[in-house]
Coordinates of C-alpha atoms in Angstrom, one line a residue:
X9 CA -10.1 32.0 10.7
X10 CA -11.5 28.6 9.6
X11 CA -11.3 25.7 12.0
X12 CA -9.1 23.1 10.6
X13 CA -10.9 20.6 12.0
X14 CA -14.2 21.3 10.1
X15 CA -12.6 22.7 7.2
X16 CA -10.9 18.9 7.1
X17 CA -14.2 16.9 8.1
X18 CA -15.1 15.6 4.6
X19 CA -11.7 14.3 4.0
X20 CA -11.7 12.7 7.5
X21 CA -15.0 11.1 7.1
X22 CA -13.6 9.3 3.7
X23 CA -10.4 8.3 5.2
X24 CA -12.7 6.0 7.6
X25 CA -14.9 5.0 4.8
X26 CA -11.8 3.5 3.0
X27 CA -11.1 1.3 5.6
X28 CA -14.7 -0.2 5.0
X29 CA -14.7 0.0 1.3
X30 CA -11.4 0.5 -0.5
X31 CA -13.0 1.1 -3.6
X32 CA -14.0 4.5 -2.1
X33 CA -10.3 5.5 -2.4
X34 CA -11.5 7.9 -5.4
X35 CA -14.0 9.6 -3.3
X36 CA -11.1 10.2 -0.9
X37 CA -8.6 11.5 -4.1
X38 CA -11.8 13.9 -5.2
X39 CA -12.7 15.7 -2.1
X40 CA -8.7 16.3 -1.0
X41 CA -7.9 17.5 -4.5
X42 CA -10.8 19.8 -4.4
X43 CA -9.4 21.0 -0.9
X44 CA -6.2 21.4 -2.8
X45 CA -7.7 23.4 -5.7
X46 CA -9.5 25.8 -3.4
X47 CA -5.8 26.5 -1.9
X48 CA -4.8 27.8 -5.2
X49 CA -1.3 29.1 -5.6
X50 CA -1.3 29.5 -2.0
X51 CA 1.3 26.7 -0.9
X52 CA 1.0 27.7 2.8
X53 CA -3.0 26.3 3.0
X54 CA -1.9 23.0 1.4
X55 CA 0.1 22.6 4.9
X56 CA -3.4 22.1 6.2
X57 CA -3.0 18.4 5.2
X58 CA -0.1 17.8 7.4
X59 CA -2.4 19.4 10.4
X60 CA -1.7 17.0 13.5
X61 CA -5.5 16.3 14.0
X62 CA -5.5 14.8 10.5
X63 CA -2.6 13.1 10.9
X64 CA -3.9 12.0 14.3
X65 CA -7.0 10.2 12.3
X66 CA -4.9 8.7 9.7
X67 CA -2.6 7.0 12.3
X68 CA -5.5 5.6 13.8
X69 CA -6.9 4.1 10.2
X70 CA -3.8 2.8 9.7
X71 CA -4.0 0.7 12.3
X72 CA -7.4 -1.0 11.2
X73 CA -5.9 -1.2 7.7
X74 CA -2.9 -3.3 8.6
X75 CA -4.8 -5.6 10.8
X76 CA -7.4 -6.3 8.4
X77 CA -4.7 -6.8 5.6
X78 CA -2.7 -9.0 7.9
X79 CA -5.8 -10.9 8.6
X80 CA -6.2 -11.4 4.8
X81 CA -3.0 -12.9 4.4
X82 CA -3.6 -15.3 7.7
X83 CA -6.6 -16.5 5.8
X84 CA -4.6 -17.5 2.8
X85 CA -1.5 -18.9 4.1
X86 CA -2.6 -20.2 7.6
X87 CA -5.1 -23.2 6.5
X88 CA -4.0 -25.7 9.2
X89 CA -5.9 -26.1 12.6
X90 CA -8.5 -23.5 13.6
X91 CA -6.9 -22.2 16.8
X92 CA -3.3 -22.3 15.0
X93 CA -5.4 -19.7 12.6
X94 CA -7.3 -17.9 15.3
X95 CA -4.0 -17.3 17.4
X96 CA -2.0 -16.0 14.6
X97 CA -4.2 -12.9 14.4
X98 CA -3.3 -10.0 16.4
X99 CA -6.8 -8.8 16.9
X100 CA -10.0 -10.5 18.2
X101 CA -10.7 -13.5 15.8
X102 CA -12.6 -16.4 15.5
X103 CA -14.0 -19.3 13.6
X104 CA -17.5 -20.4 13.1
X105 CA -18.8 -23.8 11.6
X106 CA -21.6 -23.9 8.8
X107 CA -24.5 -24.0 11.9
X108 CA -23.0 -21.0 13.5
X109 CA -20.9 -22.7 16.5
X110 CA -17.6 -21.1 17.3
X111 CA -15.1 -23.7 16.7
X112 CA -11.8 -21.8 17.8
X113 CA -11.3 -18.1 19.3
X114 CA -8.3 -16.1 20.4
X115 CA -7.9 -14.6 23.5
X116 CA -8.6 -11.3 22.2
X117 CA -12.0 -12.4 21.1
X118 CA -12.4 -14.2 24.3
X119 CA -11.7 -11.1 26.6
X120 CA -13.6 -8.3 24.4
X121 CA -16.4 -10.3 22.8
X122 CA -17.2 -13.1 25.2
X123 CA -16.7 -15.7 22.3
X124 CA -15.9 -19.5 23.4
X125 CA -15.4 -22.4 21.5
X126 CA -18.8 -24.3 21.6
X127 CA -21.0 -21.3 21.7
X128 CA -22.7 -19.5 18.4
X129 CA -22.6 -16.1 16.8
X130 CA -26.1 -15.7 18.5
X131 CA -24.2 -15.0 21.7
X132 CA -22.2 -12.4 20.1
X133 CA -23.3 -8.6 21.6
X134 CA -23.7 -6.9 18.5
X135 CA -27.2 -5.4 17.4
X136 CA -30.0 -7.7 16.1
X137 CA -30.4 -6.1 13.1
X138 CA -26.6 -6.2 12.3
X139 CA -26.5 -9.9 13.6
X140 CA -29.2 -11.1 10.9
X141 CA -26.6 -9.0 8.1
X142 CA -23.6 -11.3 9.6
X143 CA -25.7 -14.6 9.1
X144 CA -26.7 -13.6 5.6
X145 CA -23.1 -12.8 4.9
X146 CA -22.0 -16.1 6.2
X147 CA -24.2 -18.2 4.6
X148 CA -23.3 -16.7 1.1
X149 CA -19.4 -16.6 2.2
X150 CA -20.0 -20.6 2.7
X151 CA -21.8 -20.8 -0.7
X152 CA -18.6 -18.8 -2.2
X153 CA -16.5 -20.9 -0.5
X154 CA -17.9 -24.2 -1.5
X155 CA -18.2 -23.1 -5.5
X156 CA -14.3 -22.0 -5.2
X157 CA -13.2 -25.0 -3.4
X158 CA -12.8 -23.8 -0.1
X159 CA -12.1 -20.2 -0.9
X160 CA -8.0 -20.7 -1.4
X161 CA -7.9 -18.3 -3.7
X162 CA -5.0 -18.0 -6.3
X163 CA -1.2 -18.8 -5.1
X164 CA -0.3 -15.2 -5.6
X165 CA -2.8 -14.1 -3.2
X166 CA -4.6 -11.4 -5.3
X167 CA -7.7 -13.0 -6.2
X168 CA -9.0 -14.4 -2.8
X169 CA -12.7 -12.8 -2.2
X170 CA -13.1 -11.4 1.4
X171 CA -15.9 -9.5 2.6
X172 CA -15.9 -6.6 5.2
X173 CA -18.6 -5.2 7.4
X174 CA -19.2 -2.3 9.6
X175 CA -21.2 -3.9 12.8
X176 CA -22.6 -2.3 15.9
X177 CA -22.0 -3.6 19.3
X178 CA -25.1 -3.6 21.3
X179 CA -25.8 -0.1 22.6
X180 CA -22.4 1.1 21.3
X181 CA -22.2 4.1 18.8
X182 CA -19.0 3.4 17.5
X183 CA -18.7 0.3 15.1
X184 CA -16.3 -2.3 14.7
X185 CA -15.1 -3.6 11.7
X186 CA -15.1 -7.3 10.6
X187 CA -13.7 -8.9 8.0
X188 CA -15.2 -12.6 6.8
X189 CA -12.6 -15.2 5.4
X190 CA -13.6 -18.3 3.8
X191 CA -11.9 -21.6 4.0
X192 CA -9.9 -20.2 7.2
X193 CA -8.4 -23.1 9.9
X194 CA -8.4 -25.9 7.2
X195 CA -12.0 -26.3 6.7
X196 CA -13.6 -25.6 3.4
X197 CA -17.0 -25.0 5.1
X198 CA -15.6 -22.7 8.1
X199 CA -15.5 -19.1 8.0
X200 CA -12.9 -16.8 9.8
X201 CA -14.3 -13.7 11.4
X202 CA -11.7 -11.2 12.0
X203 CA -12.5 -7.5 14.0
X204 CA -10.6 -4.3 14.5
X205 CA -10.9 -5.2 18.5
X206 CA -7.3 -5.4 19.6
X207 CA -6.4 -7.3 22.9
X208 CA -5.9 -5.4 25.8
X209 CA -2.2 -5.7 27.0
X210 CA -2.3 -5.8 30.9
X211 CA 0.4 -3.1 31.3
X212 CA -1.5 -0.6 29.2
X213 CA -3.8 0.6 32.0
X214 CA -0.8 1.4 34.4
X215 CA 0.8 3.4 30.8
X216 CA -2.5 5.2 30.6
X217 CA -3.2 6.1 34.3
X218 CA 0.5 7.5 34.3
X219 CA 0.3 9.3 30.8
X220 CA -3.1 11.1 31.4
X221 CA -3.3 11.1 35.6
X222 CA -6.0 8.6 35.6
X223 CA -7.6 7.0 38.4
X224 CA -7.8 3.0 38.5
X225 CA -11.7 3.6 37.7
X226 CA -11.2 6.1 34.9
X227 CA -8.6 3.7 33.2
X228 CA -11.2 0.7 33.7
X229 CA -13.9 2.9 32.2
X230 CA -11.9 3.7 29.1
X231 CA -10.8 0.0 28.6
X232 CA -14.5 -0.7 28.7
X233 CA -15.5 1.9 26.4
X234 CA -12.5 0.4 23.7
X235 CA -14.1 -2.6 23.9
X236 CA -17.5 -1.3 22.9
X237 CA -19.3 -1.4 26.1
X238 CA -21.7 1.1 26.2
X239 CA -22.2 3.4 29.6
X240 CA -25.2 1.2 30.5
X241 CA -23.3 -1.7 30.0
X242 CA -20.4 -0.4 31.9
X243 CA -22.4 1.0 35.0
X244 CA -24.5 -3.0 35.1
X245 CA -21.2 -4.8 35.0
X246 CA -19.2 -2.4 37.5
X247 CA -22.3 -1.9 40.0
X248 CA -21.8 2.0 39.6
X249 CA -24.5 4.1 38.3
X250 CA -24.9 5.5 34.7
X251 CA -24.5 9.1 35.8
X252 CA -21.0 8.1 37.5
X253 CA -19.9 6.5 34.5
X254 CA -20.7 9.5 32.4
X255 CA -18.6 11.8 35.0
X256 CA -15.8 9.4 34.2
X257 CA -16.3 9.7 30.8
X258 CA -16.3 13.8 30.8
X259 CA -13.2 13.5 33.2
X260 CA -11.2 11.1 30.5
X261 CA -12.9 13.4 27.8
X262 CA -10.8 16.7 29.7
X263 CA -7.7 14.4 30.9
X264 CA -7.0 12.9 27.2
X265 CA -8.0 16.5 25.4
X266 CA -10.3 14.6 23.1
X267 CA -13.6 16.4 21.6
X268 CA -16.0 12.9 21.8
X269 CA -16.2 9.7 22.9
X270 CA -15.3 8.3 19.7
X271 CA -11.9 10.4 19.4
X272 CA -11.6 8.9 23.0
X273 CA -11.8 5.4 21.7
X274 CA -10.0 6.1 18.5
X275 CA -6.9 7.4 20.6
X276 CA -7.2 4.2 23.1
X277 CA -7.5 2.2 20.2
X278 CA -4.2 3.6 18.8
X279 CA -2.3 3.2 22.1
X280 CA -3.5 -0.5 22.3
X281 CA -1.8 -1.0 18.4
X282 CA 1.5 0.7 20.2
X283 CA 1.8 -2.5 22.6
X284 CA 0.8 -5.3 20.2
X285 CA 3.2 -7.9 19.2
X286 CA 5.3 -6.5 16.1
X287 CA 4.7 -8.5 12.5
X288 CA 7.8 -9.3 11.0
X289 CA 7.4 -8.3 7.3
X290 CA 10.5 -9.4 5.8
X291 CA 10.4 -13.2 6.7
X292 CA 13.8 -14.9 6.2
X293 CA 12.4 -17.3 3.3
X294 CA 15.3 -19.2 1.5
X295 CA 16.5 -18.0 -2.0
X296 CA 14.3 -19.3 -4.9
X297 CA 10.7 -19.2 -5.8
X298 CA 9.0 -18.6 -2.3
X299 CA 5.3 -17.8 -3.5
X300 CA 5.5 -20.2 -6.7
X301 CA 4.9 -17.4 -8.7
X302 CA 7.8 -18.2 -11.1
X303 CA 10.2 -15.6 -9.4
X304 CA 13.0 -17.2 -8.6
X305 CA 15.0 -14.9 -6.3
X306 CA 18.8 -14.8 -5.6
X307 CA 20.5 -12.9 -2.6
X308 CA 23.2 -11.0 -1.3
X309 CA 24.1 -9.8 2.1
X310 CA 25.2 -6.0 2.0
X311 CA 28.2 -4.6 3.5
X312 CA 26.1 -3.1 6.2
X313 CA 24.3 -6.7 6.9
X314 CA 21.3 -5.8 5.0
X315 CA 19.3 -8.4 2.5
X316 CA 19.1 -7.6 -1.1
X317 CA 17.5 -9.6 -3.4
X318 CA 17.4 -9.5 -7.2
X319 CA 16.0 -11.2 -10.4
X320 CA 18.2 -12.3 -13.6
X321 CA 16.1 -13.0 -16.7
X322 CA 17.3 -14.0 -20.1
X323 CA 20.3 -15.2 -21.1
X324 CA 22.5 -16.4 -18.3
X325 CA 26.0 -15.4 -19.8
X326 CA 24.2 -12.7 -21.9
X327 CA 25.5 -9.0 -21.7
X328 CA 24.1 -7.2 -18.9
X329 CA 21.7 -4.5 -18.2
X330 CA 19.5 -3.4 -15.6
X331 CA 16.0 -3.0 -14.7
X332 CA 14.4 -0.4 -12.7
X333 CA 10.7 -1.8 -12.1
X334 CA 9.0 1.5 -10.9
X335 CA 7.2 2.0 -7.3
X336 CA 4.6 -0.5 -8.1
X337 CA 7.2 -3.0 -8.9
X338 CA 7.1 -4.3 -12.5
X339 CA 10.0 -6.5 -12.0
X340 CA 9.1 -9.2 -15.0
X341 CA 8.4 -8.8 -18.7
X342 CA 5.6 -10.3 -20.6
X343 CA 6.9 -13.9 -21.7
X344 CA 7.7 -13.5 -25.2
X345 CA 9.9 -10.0 -24.3
X346 CA 11.9 -12.3 -21.8
X347 CA 12.1 -15.3 -24.1
X348 CA 13.3 -12.3 -26.8
X349 CA 16.1 -11.6 -24.4
X350 CA 17.7 -15.0 -24.5
X351 CA 17.7 -15.0 -28.7
X352 CA 19.4 -11.3 -28.1
X353 CA 21.8 -13.0 -25.6
X354 CA 20.8 -10.0 -23.0
X355 CA 20.7 -10.9 -19.3
X356 CA 18.4 -8.5 -17.1
X357 CA 19.5 -8.0 -13.8
X358 CA 16.5 -6.5 -11.5
X359 CA 17.4 -5.2 -7.9
X360 CA 14.8 -5.5 -5.6
X361 CA 15.1 -2.3 -3.7
X362 CA 15.2 -2.0 0.2
X363 CA 11.9 -2.4 1.5
X364 CA 10.3 -4.3 -1.5
X365 CA 10.0 -7.9 -1.5
X366 CA 12.2 -9.7 1.0
X367 CA 14.8 -7.0 0.6
X368 CA 15.7 -5.5 3.8
X369 CA 14.1 -1.9 4.6
X370 CA 16.4 1.1 3.9
X371 CA 18.4 2.4 7.1
X372 CA 16.7 5.3 9.0
X373 CA 17.8 8.7 8.3
X374 CA 19.1 8.0 4.6
X375 CA 17.6 9.3 1.3
X376 CA 16.1 6.5 -0.4
X377 CA 17.8 7.3 -3.7
X378 CA 21.1 7.3 -2.2
X379 CA 20.2 4.0 -0.9
X380 CA 19.2 2.5 -3.8
X381 CA 22.2 3.7 -5.9
X382 CA 24.5 2.2 -3.5
X383 CA 22.8 -1.3 -3.2
X384 CA 22.9 -0.8 -7.1
X385 CA 26.4 -0.2 -7.4
X386 CA 27.5 -3.0 -4.7
X387 CA 25.4 -5.8 -6.7
X388 CA 27.2 -5.0 -9.7
X389 CA 30.7 -5.0 -8.3
X390 CA 29.4 -8.6 -6.5
X391 CA 28.0 -9.3 -10.3
X392 CA 31.1 -8.6 -12.0
X393 CA 29.2 -5.8 -14.0
X394 CA 31.7 -2.8 -14.7
X395 CA 28.9 -0.8 -16.7
X396 CA 25.3 -0.9 -18.0
X397 CA 22.3 0.3 -19.6
X398 CA 19.5 0.8 -17.7
X399 CA 15.8 0.3 -18.4
X400 CA 13.2 2.0 -15.9
X401 CA 9.4 2.3 -16.3
X402 CA 7.5 5.5 -15.2
X403 CA 8.7 7.6 -12.7
X404 CA 12.1 5.3 -12.0
X405 CA 13.9 7.5 -14.6
X406 CA 14.8 10.1 -12.1
X407 CA 16.7 7.1 -10.2
X408 CA 18.3 6.3 -13.4
X409 CA 19.4 10.1 -14.1
X410 CA 20.6 10.2 -10.6
X411 CA 22.8 7.3 -10.7
X412 CA 24.2 8.3 -13.8
X413 CA 25.2 12.1 -12.5
X414 CA 26.7 10.4 -9.6
X415 CA 28.4 7.1 -11.2
X416 CA 28.6 8.3 -15.1
X417 CA 31.1 5.3 -15.6
X418 CA 28.7 2.6 -14.3
X419 CA 25.6 3.3 -16.6
X420 CA 26.0 3.6 -20.5
X421 CA 22.3 4.7 -21.1
X422 CA 19.0 5.2 -19.6
X423 CA 16.1 3.5 -21.7
X424 CA 12.8 4.7 -20.3
X425 CA 9.3 3.3 -21.0
X426 CA 6.7 5.7 -20.0
X427 CA 8.8 8.0 -18.6
X428 CA 7.6 10.8 -16.0
X429 CA 9.2 14.0 -16.3
X430 CA 9.7 16.7 -13.8
X431 CA 6.7 18.6 -13.2
X432 CA 7.1 22.2 -11.6
X433 CA 4.6 24.2 -13.7
X434 CA 1.0 24.7 -13.4
X435 CA 0.8 23.4 -17.2
X436 CA 2.5 20.3 -16.2
X437 CA -0.1 19.4 -13.2
X438 CA -2.7 20.7 -15.2
X439 CA -2.0 17.9 -17.8
X440 CA -1.7 15.3 -15.2
X441 CA -4.3 13.0 -14.0
X442 CA -6.0 13.4 -10.5
X443 CA -4.3 10.2 -9.3
X444 CA -1.0 11.6 -10.3
X445 CA -1.6 15.4 -8.8
X446 CA -2.7 13.6 -5.5
X447 CA 0.2 11.5 -4.8
X448 CA 2.4 14.5 -6.0
X449 CA 0.7 17.1 -3.6
X450 CA 0.7 14.9 -0.9
X451 CA 4.5 13.8 -1.2
X452 CA 5.2 17.8 -1.7
X453 CA 2.9 19.1 1.2
X454 CA 1.7 16.2 3.3
X455 CA 4.5 13.4 3.4
X456 CA 2.8 11.6 6.7
X457 CA -0.1 10.9 4.4
X458 CA 1.4 8.7 1.9
X459 CA 1.8 5.6 4.0
X460 CA -1.9 5.4 4.6
X461 CA -2.7 6.2 0.8
X462 CA -0.3 3.5 -0.5
X463 CA -1.8 0.9 2.0
X464 CA -5.3 2.1 0.9
X465 CA -4.1 1.7 -2.7
X466 CA -3.0 -1.8 -2.2
X467 CA -6.0 -2.6 0.1
X468 CA -8.1 -1.9 -3.2
X469 CA -5.9 -3.9 -5.5
X470 CA -6.5 -6.9 -2.8
X471 CA -10.1 -6.6 -3.2
X472 CA -10.7 -5.7 -6.8
X473 CA -7.9 -8.4 -8.2
X474 CA -5.0 -7.4 -10.2
X475 CA -7.1 -7.2 -13.6
X476 CA -9.8 -5.0 -12.4
X477 CA -7.3 -2.8 -10.4
X478 CA -5.0 -1.9 -13.3
X479 CA -8.0 -1.3 -15.3
X480 CA -9.0 1.3 -12.7
X481 CA -5.8 2.3 -12.5
X482 CA -5.2 2.6 -16.3
X483 CA -9.0 2.8 -17.3
X484 CA -8.7 6.5 -19.3
X485 CA -6.2 5.2 -21.4
X486 CA -8.1 3.0 -24.4
X487 CA -4.6 1.3 -25.3
X488 CA -3.8 0.4 -21.6
X489 CA -6.9 -1.2 -21.4
X490 CA -6.8 -2.9 -24.7
X491 CA -3.2 -4.4 -23.4
X492 CA -4.5 -5.5 -20.1
X493 CA -6.5 -8.0 -21.8
X494 CA -3.8 -9.6 -23.1
X495 CA -3.0 -12.5 -20.5
X496 CA 0.7 -12.4 -21.2
X497 CA 1.3 -8.6 -20.2
X498 CA -1.2 -9.3 -17.2
X499 CA 0.5 -12.4 -15.9
X500 CA 3.6 -10.3 -16.3
X501 CA 2.3 -7.2 -14.3
X502 CA 0.8 -9.8 -11.7
X503 CA 4.0 -11.6 -11.1
X504 CA 6.0 -8.6 -11.0
X505 CA 3.9 -7.0 -8.2
X506 CA 4.5 -9.9 -5.9
X507 CA 7.5 -7.6 -4.3
X508 CA 4.8 -4.8 -3.9
X509 CA 1.7 -6.9 -2.7
X510 CA 1.7 -10.3 -1.2
X511 CA -0.1 -12.2 1.3
X512 CA 1.2 -10.6 4.5
X513 CA 3.2 -7.8 3.4
X514 CA 2.8 -4.6 1.3
X515 CA 5.5 -2.2 0.3
X516 CA 3.6 0.8 1.8
X517 CA 6.5 2.2 3.8
X518 CA 9.0 1.9 0.6
X519 CA 6.2 3.1 -1.6
X520 CA 5.8 6.1 0.4
X521 CA 9.5 7.0 0.5
X522 CA 10.2 6.8 -3.1
X523 CA 7.1 8.7 -3.9
X524 CA 8.5 11.6 -1.7
X525 CA 12.2 11.1 -2.6
X526 CA 10.5 11.1 -6.6
X527 CA 8.4 14.3 -6.3
X528 CA 10.1 16.8 -4.2
X529 CA 12.1 19.5 -5.9
X530 CA 12.8 20.2 -9.7
X531 CA 15.1 17.5 -11.3
X532 CA 15.4 19.4 -14.6
X533 CA 18.7 20.4 -14.1
X534 CA 19.6 16.7 -13.5
X535 CA 18.5 15.9 -16.9
X536 CA 20.2 18.9 -18.7
X537 CA 23.4 17.7 -17.3
X538 CA 23.1 13.6 -17.7
X539 CA 26.3 12.3 -18.9
X540 CA 24.9 9.5 -20.7
X541 CA 22.4 9.4 -23.3
X542 CA 18.3 9.0 -22.7
X543 CA 16.2 7.2 -24.9
X544 CA 12.5 7.5 -24.3
X545 CA 9.5 5.7 -25.4
X546 CA 6.5 7.2 -24.6
X547 CA 2.5 6.9 -26.0
X548 CA 0.4 9.7 -26.5
X549 CA -2.4 7.7 -24.6
X550 CA -0.3 8.0 -21.6
X551 CA -2.4 9.2 -18.8
X552 CA 0.5 9.2 -16.2
X553 CA 3.2 10.7 -18.3
X554 CA 1.8 13.3 -20.8
X555 CA 3.3 13.3 -23.9
X556 CA 2.9 17.1 -24.4
X557 CA 5.4 17.3 -21.3
X558 CA 7.6 14.5 -22.5
X559 CA 8.0 16.4 -26.0
X560 CA 9.1 19.6 -24.2
X561 CA 11.8 18.1 -22.5
X562 CA 12.7 16.1 -25.7
X563 CA 13.0 19.8 -27.4
X564 CA 14.5 21.6 -24.6
X565 CA 17.9 18.8 -24.1
X566 CA 18.3 17.0 -27.5
X567 CA 21.6 16.6 -26.6
X568 CA 20.6 14.1 -24.2
X569 CA 17.4 13.1 -24.8
X570 CA 16.0 11.0 -27.8
X571 CA 12.0 10.4 -27.8
X572 CA 10.3 7.9 -29.7
X573 CA 6.6 8.2 -29.3
X574 CA 3.4 6.0 -30.3
X575 CA -0.1 7.4 -31.2
X576 CA -1.3 4.3 -30.6
X577 CA 0.0 3.3 -26.9
X578 CA -0.4 4.2 -23.5
X579 CA 1.8 3.5 -20.2
X580 CA 1.7 0.1 -21.3
X581 CA 4.9 -0.1 -24.0
X582 CA 5.4 -3.9 -24.0
X583 CA 4.0 -4.3 -27.6
X584 CA 6.7 -1.8 -28.5
X585 CA 9.3 -4.5 -26.9
X586 CA 11.7 -4.8 -30.3
X587 CA 12.0 -1.4 -30.6
X588 CA 12.9 -1.0 -26.9
X589 CA 15.2 -4.0 -27.1
X590 CA 17.1 -2.6 -29.8
X591 CA 17.8 0.2 -28.0
X592 CA 19.2 -1.9 -24.9
X593 CA 21.2 -3.9 -27.4
X594 CA 23.3 -0.8 -28.7
X595 CA 24.3 0.3 -25.3
X596 CA 25.2 -3.4 -23.8
X597 CA 28.7 -4.1 -23.2
X598 CA 29.1 -7.5 -25.2

């Protein structure tokens, strides 16, 4: 029988690669799908993706990804004083001036790296070769920052340029990750450096001693290893011999049941993360346009005390319809389409679902579809909307159909752009792109992996910027690539995605929960029994929702589905807006 750890080693290696370079997410997808294809029709072998050792790796990497993405937001939004910037970051962080002098450092940097204001980067305990790389990158970052007006980036935070390096501490096998952020701390010439080294909480030593039956000496060695010190370093600073420290390391491996020093350190870093102050992902910002993107949110407090934001776009007194904006948050239409809403006297209501934007997370233990439907019904009641059609994007057709089946008097029709239909046969999966198969396979067989995958996907979006990211996502469709070149369409996609990705926040938890809900089980029966008309608008060049599968469902359920298909379009169907708006208008109550 194959060793699961060895079988999954190629996946594990690429999981760590993704932290350093999000562009390598596609390599992870490829090797992951290769493993699934080898499993064939044996669903039991898919369960290997939920194997505890793999999940442990994913949990540790999530720590690094969340730290680095949070650090990027600190670079974008905390440009006041150097010390304020450094202290706002949870891991070891400091700011360097153009001459390499340290301007400010937080407690974690002082404790782990010996960094102090007034010293220089030459004093860092980094390998000489890596220190040269760091100097070169700092010069390049300062040059880019000056050229870009101090590296302030765009308001929406998508286009800020950041650099991520993998560096080695002296005589240390395990690398650290360092993010370089231009213009940090209020100075155009300053450079912020954020590492994946966490501050050691004072109470953690005692916790480790109790949890693994460690002596105080063993706990001290474990702490030093986590901070990147080698056996020789630990021996020199503690007055013990190399052999004594190595004995401590062997005992630590045995007591923690880890297989290598690297695994031991990763375990410790994960525990360190558990003792860090929590980050508030949903600040209580005032209703309005908090980021300057033109998204003016309105807010209600739901009956259970949670916050729900929503957008109102179009004619203020027009006939209402709902927009379910997909799990990537396409909450806005191109300017021309939104202007057309006013002309048609239509009012579009966009609920920002639980866990997205500034809306509160979904209550623990409840199915996300039930939460979304209940929240939408409550919002409709508050706004005095008795019945309305729903416009859906991609996979959100499933949510609209479910809502229609549960509350047939509240929805008059489901008008779907690029709808993703149920996938339950080998042919359905063979027609899909590898990205779709990748997400669906993990949603069904390894749901715990999805928050990491979503986080890596959003990390890629930050690094590439919106245009390149969506070109990567839709690159297989010539039509979608062409339409992304339209500034009006790209602007709508970027504005809308604010509820999914913005400085200081990603909706990866909500995204993962929705993927599990959307892609588990066969909901063909719900379409067959849907009590309202389903009007589909799909493009032949859609790489997410294959037109052959869409046609199968339209032919199977002609009493429910009306299909409008477009040979020259893909997933992006905004150019067909006049026909889509006609369908909405037909079912909107005046």
